[in-house]
């Protein structure tokens, strides 16, 4: 997994991925550890995964981003390769205050990857560029 998470978080996500490959069981056996490591964003992230709210967007060149439909109905763009989300909670709680490792959207991306629960969408290079630029326009 290409991220900047602490080793204990990386290991837990690897265990979840292994368990899903072997048994396709839910995250019940991991819920306590998820809550312990990721705090209050664990349960909402699991809800997003259950609702199949995570979409992996890929272009022909192989560029990838994730879009997560948040509980508010807003679509957020996440980058697992650099551990970033466009939501306000990520900017405030993670970047400014350093109160959390990540937001629920990024955790939902990591969990969806581990569980094989991502929706898949292939778009043209131009469409992916528009997705990425739309997030910049929303912020500015």
mmCIF file of C-alpha atoms in Angstrom:
data_model
loop_
_atom_site.group_PDB
_atom_site.id
_atom_site.type_symbol
_atom_site.label_atom_id
_atom_site.label_comp_id
_atom_site.label_asym_id
_atom_site.label_seq_id
_atom_site.Cartn_x
_atom_site.Cartn_y
_atom_site.Cartn_z
ATOM 1 C CA UNK A 1 0.000 0.000 0.000
ATOM 2 C CA UNK A 2 1.485 3.298 -1.091
ATOM 3 C CA UNK A 3 0.759 5.677 1.752
ATOM 4 C CA UNK A 4 2.301 7.506 4.650
ATOM 5 C CA UNK A 5 0.442 5.716 7.422
ATOM 6 C CA UNK A 6 2.208 4.477 10.560
ATOM 7 C CA UNK A 7 3.374 0.862 10.417
ATOM 8 C CA UNK A 8 0.646 -0.364 12.793
ATOM 9 C CA UNK A 9 -2.070 1.073 10.533
ATOM 10 C CA UNK A 10 -0.417 -0.414 7.434
ATOM 11 C CA UNK A 11 -0.237 -3.814 9.130
ATOM 12 C CA UNK A 12 -3.900 -3.737 10.115
ATOM 13 C CA UNK A 13 -4.956 -2.906 6.553
ATOM 14 C CA UNK A 14 -2.788 -5.776 5.267
ATOM 15 C CA UNK A 15 -4.469 -8.157 7.744
ATOM 16 C CA UNK A 16 -7.904 -7.020 6.577
ATOM 17 C CA UNK A 17 -6.903 -7.543 2.951
ATOM 18 C CA UNK A 18 -5.582 -11.030 3.713
ATOM 19 C CA UNK A 19 -8.730 -11.967 5.650
ATOM 20 C CA UNK A 20 -10.963 -10.804 2.798
ATOM 21 C CA UNK A 21 -8.953 -12.742 0.230
ATOM 22 C CA UNK A 22 -9.166 -15.908 2.297
ATOM 23 C CA UNK A 23 -12.705 -15.763 3.657
ATOM 24 C CA UNK A 24 -14.587 -12.691 2.339
ATOM 25 C CA UNK A 25 -15.733 -12.046 5.908
ATOM 26 C CA UNK A 26 -16.741 -8.648 7.235
ATOM 27 C CA UNK A 27 -14.640 -6.354 9.342
ATOM 28 C CA UNK A 28 -16.295 -7.384 12.635
ATOM 29 C CA UNK A 29 -13.126 -9.071 13.854
ATOM 30 C CA UNK A 30 -11.157 -5.910 13.089
ATOM 31 C CA UNK A 31 -13.609 -3.233 14.259
ATOM 32 C CA UNK A 32 -12.046 -2.747 17.694
ATOM 33 C CA UNK A 33 -8.568 -2.332 16.202
ATOM 34 C CA UNK A 34 -9.893 -0.003 13.493
ATOM 35 C CA UNK A 35 -11.515 2.202 16.128
ATOM 36 C CA UNK A 36 -8.401 2.116 18.306
ATOM 37 C CA UNK A 37 -6.021 3.124 15.498
ATOM 38 C CA UNK A 38 -8.214 5.436 13.432
ATOM 39 C CA UNK A 39 -10.522 6.818 16.110
ATOM 40 C CA UNK A 40 -13.956 8.238 15.399
ATOM 41 C CA UNK A 41 -13.630 8.084 11.605
ATOM 42 C CA UNK A 42 -13.537 4.240 11.582
ATOM 43 C CA UNK A 43 -17.287 3.596 11.789
ATOM 44 C CA UNK A 44 -18.295 6.283 9.248
ATOM 45 C CA UNK A 45 -15.587 4.971 6.890
ATOM 46 C CA UNK A 46 -16.996 1.441 7.185
ATOM 47 C CA UNK A 47 -20.447 2.853 6.428
ATOM 48 C CA UNK A 48 -19.083 4.458 3.247
ATOM 49 C CA UNK A 49 -17.577 1.121 2.205
ATOM 50 C CA UNK A 50 -20.846 -0.706 2.942
ATOM 51 C CA UNK A 51 -22.700 1.829 0.781
ATOM 52 C CA UNK A 52 -20.192 1.231 -2.053
ATOM 53 C CA UNK A 53 -19.379 4.955 -2.037
ATOM 54 C CA UNK A 54 -15.765 4.573 -3.210
ATOM 55 C CA UNK A 55 -14.949 4.699 -6.923
ATOM 56 C CA UNK A 56 -11.510 4.124 -8.363
ATOM 57 C CA UNK A 57 -11.144 6.433 -11.377
ATOM 58 C CA UNK A 58 -8.474 5.356 -13.872
ATOM 59 C CA UNK A 59 -7.288 6.891 -17.137
ATOM 60 C CA UNK A 60 -5.648 5.048 -20.069
ATOM 61 C CA UNK A 61 -2.216 6.306 -18.961
ATOM 62 C CA UNK A 62 -2.676 4.589 -15.604
ATOM 63 C CA UNK A 63 -3.247 7.730 -13.545
ATOM 64 C CA UNK A 64 -5.593 6.937 -10.680
ATOM 65 C CA UNK A 65 -7.653 8.907 -8.217
ATOM 66 C CA UNK A 66 -10.512 7.888 -5.967
ATOM 67 C CA UNK A 67 -13.836 9.589 -5.604
ATOM 68 C CA UNK A 68 -15.844 9.089 -2.442
ATOM 69 C CA UNK A 69 -19.475 10.065 -2.152
ATOM 70 C CA UNK A 70 -19.602 11.503 1.353
ATOM 71 C CA UNK A 71 -22.495 11.142 3.752
ATOM 72 C CA UNK A 72 -23.462 14.747 2.923
ATOM 73 C CA UNK A 73 -23.885 13.807 -0.750
ATOM 74 C CA UNK A 74 -20.768 15.725 -1.833
ATOM 75 C CA UNK A 75 -18.171 13.970 -3.958
ATOM 76 C CA UNK A 76 -14.588 14.138 -2.646
ATOM 77 C CA UNK A 77 -11.433 13.255 -4.546
ATOM 78 C CA UNK A 78 -8.846 11.215 -2.665
ATOM 79 C CA UNK A 79 -5.296 10.268 -3.544
ATOM 80 C CA UNK A 80 -4.085 7.157 -1.752
ATOM 81 C CA UNK A 81 -0.606 7.508 -3.263
ATOM 82 C CA UNK A 82 0.000 10.718 -1.327
ATOM 83 C CA UNK A 83 -2.532 10.248 1.488
ATOM 84 C CA UNK A 84 -4.746 13.261 0.687
ATOM 85 C CA UNK A 85 -8.475 14.106 0.520
ATOM 86 C CA UNK A 86 -10.212 17.252 -0.684
ATOM 87 C CA UNK A 87 -12.736 17.316 2.189
ATOM 88 C CA UNK A 88 -12.676 20.109 4.802
ATOM 89 C CA UNK A 89 -12.199 17.600 7.648
ATOM 90 C CA UNK A 90 -8.912 16.420 6.152
ATOM 91 C CA UNK A 91 -7.613 19.974 5.867
ATOM 92 C CA UNK A 92 -8.640 20.925 9.375
ATOM 93 C CA UNK A 93 -8.369 17.774 11.512
ATOM 94 C CA UNK A 94 -5.444 16.100 9.761
ATOM 95 C CA UNK A 95 -3.319 18.897 8.291
ATOM 96 C CA UNK A 96 -3.944 21.883 10.588
ATOM 97 C CA UNK A 97 -4.626 20.334 13.976
ATOM 98 C CA UNK A 98 -2.900 16.921 13.564
ATOM 99 C CA UNK A 99 -5.699 15.354 15.605
ATOM 100 C CA UNK A 100 -6.213 12.398 13.293
ATOM 101 C CA UNK A 101 -4.239 10.226 10.894
ATOM 102 C CA UNK A 102 -6.820 10.685 8.156
ATOM 103 C CA UNK A 103 -10.416 11.492 7.348
ATOM 104 C CA UNK A 104 -13.220 8.974 6.863
ATOM 105 C CA UNK A 105 -12.974 9.285 3.068
ATOM 106 C CA UNK A 106 -9.302 8.276 2.876
ATOM 107 C CA UNK A 107 -9.913 5.441 5.357
ATOM 108 C CA UNK A 108 -12.850 4.300 3.214
ATOM 109 C CA UNK A 109 -10.502 4.238 0.201
ATOM 110 C CA UNK A 110 -7.940 2.115 2.069
ATOM 111 C CA UNK A 111 -10.633 -0.232 3.393
ATOM 112 C CA UNK A 112 -12.257 -0.530 -0.044
ATOM 113 C CA UNK A 113 -8.889 -1.427 -1.532
ATOM 114 C CA UNK A 114 -8.303 -4.042 1.170
ATOM 115 C CA UNK A 115 -11.788 -5.542 0.779
ATOM 116 C CA UNK A 116 -11.954 -5.320 -2.991
ATOM 117 C CA UNK A 117 -15.037 -3.134 -2.672
ATOM 118 C CA UNK A 118 -14.164 -0.237 -4.994
ATOM 119 C CA UNK A 119 -16.424 0.688 -7.853
ATOM 120 C CA UNK A 120 -14.380 0.994 -11.061
ATOM 121 C CA UNK A 121 -14.599 3.808 -13.592
ATOM 122 C CA UNK A 122 -12.340 4.281 -16.615
ATOM 123 C CA UNK A 123 -12.266 7.782 -18.055
ATOM 124 C CA UNK A 124 -10.300 9.594 -20.737
ATOM 125 C CA UNK A 125 -7.240 11.663 -19.848
ATOM 126 C CA UNK A 126 -9.275 14.816 -20.421
ATOM 127 C CA UNK A 127 -12.081 13.627 -18.135
ATOM 128 C CA UNK A 128 -9.625 12.796 -15.347
ATOM 129 C CA UNK A 129 -7.986 16.202 -15.759
ATOM 130 C CA UNK A 130 -11.423 17.828 -15.466
ATOM 131 C CA UNK A 131 -12.137 15.858 -12.280
ATOM 132 C CA UNK A 132 -8.852 17.005 -10.773
ATOM 133 C CA UNK A 133 -9.285 20.631 -11.860
ATOM 134 C CA UNK A 134 -12.877 20.754 -10.609
ATOM 135 C CA UNK A 135 -11.574 20.168 -7.085
ATOM 136 C CA UNK A 136 -9.124 23.062 -7.424
ATOM 137 C CA UNK A 137 -11.913 25.362 -8.653
ATOM 138 C CA UNK A 138 -14.129 24.354 -5.695
ATOM 139 C CA UNK A 139 -11.359 25.327 -3.283
ATOM 140 C CA UNK A 140 -10.466 28.642 -4.956
#
